[in-house]
Amino acid sequence: MKVKAAVIHDKGEEFQIEEVELGEPNDNEVLVKIVAAGVCHTDAVARDQEVPVPLPAVLGHEGAGIVEKVGSNVQTVEKGDHVVLSFSSCGHCENCLSGHPAYCLSFNDLNFGGKMNDNTNRIEQDGKKVSSFFGQSSFGTFAVANQRNVVKVDKDVDLALLGPLGCGIQTGSGTVLNKLQPKFGETIAVFGCGAVGLSAVMAANIIGCSKIIAIDVHQSRLQMAKELGATDVLNGKEVDVVEEIRRITGGGTNYAVETTSVPALARQSVQALKPLGTSAVVGVTQETEFNVFEDIMALGKGLVGAIEGNSIPQLFIPKLIEYYKKGLFPFDKLVKFYSLKDINQAFEDSKQGTTVKPIVKMDN
């Protein structure tokens, strides 16, 4: 079927709204009419080839829509269901089978390799193969996804709002709730107040952390962090962040979440921990210099990576929606909607920090 999609042809170029041919779903796949898709930093790094994805490609990996058709082996959803699309995983490796699909041994191939789980393409243009992204390619009016990507959600919540739960918001909140699991009354610092960081702030507030310290360089985002539960906010341009965190907490935090991808902040997140503290890095951070003895070993600190919030999307995303419905997780405050034709503006506004979480509506 012919669908409209935002296509990237060359490294770093703007998205072009073009017509592509979308193949039929196979026995394990679902055809989804996309209502809206979140704009995520991972889409930008793929566009710019910081994380190589075969081009041309249709990006987008925070899709939300309505099931149009299901393959013969699909049992989890049916036509008419509202769904969120999340990351792709194989389902049969050791990590998938032990409940850690975000660490699937084939994660990079399935999400960044340009092909579906069966190693074929679903998208073509002028007879040439077009890469998929995260097994969904949701920057288009329709998408085909493996049933492992698909999360059924309640119909009583605005579907256009829910796409970012599939990656960015899941990553921030899940890193706190699933990976670090702080106890009531413990302390945490969150470096970066974009959608991922603010989701971590909201999750820490749900748990009841006694100190939730948010760090950013944009005052508007720090103000948002305060509204969402941060007990303290620090502007990294104005203060020595490590010293201030130690002062506020009397020695450092139990935990930190580093979302910015800035190497120096990854080290700061560890230095600002108290002994035996743990920092989780979720940003695509490049080479970083640590003094392993002083920064980590001598004080028993931990530095861990976190992918997709260590989540099982089919279990975790419905929980986030329940928190939202109860008023405990107001992620709608982060969102601004754009039309598909304005997708390049959405990316620019996200880069400049004027919009925390852009969502592109497909205007079907």
CSV table of C-alpha atoms in Angstrom, one decimal, residues 193 198 201 205 212 214 219-234:
chain,number,residue,atom,x,y,z
A,193,CYS,CA,15.9,18.0,32.1
A,198,LEU,CA,12.0,14.9,33.6
A,201,VAL,CA,12.2,13.2,38.2
A,205,ASN,CA,8.7,11.6,43.1
A,212,ILE,CA,15.4,14.9,43.9
A,214,ALA,CA,17.6,18.3,38.8
A,219,GLN,CA,15.9,27.9,33.5
A,220,SER,CA,12.6,27.0,31.9
A,221,ARG,CA,13.4,23.3,32.2
A,222,LEU,CA,14.5,23.6,35.8
A,223,GLN,CA,11.2,25.3,36.6
A,224,MET,CA,9.4,22.4,34.9
A,225,ALA,CA,11.5,20.0,37.0
A,226,LYS,CA,10.3,21.8,40.2
A,227,GLU,CA,6.7,21.5,39.1
A,228,LEU,CA,7.1,17.8,38.5
A,229,GLY,CA,8.7,17.0,41.9
A,230,ALA,CA,12.3,18.1,42.0
A,231,THR,CA,13.2,19.3,45.5
A,232,ASP,CA,16.2,21.2,44.3
A,233,VAL,CA,17.4,22.5,40.9
A,234,LEU,CA,20.9,23.5,39.8
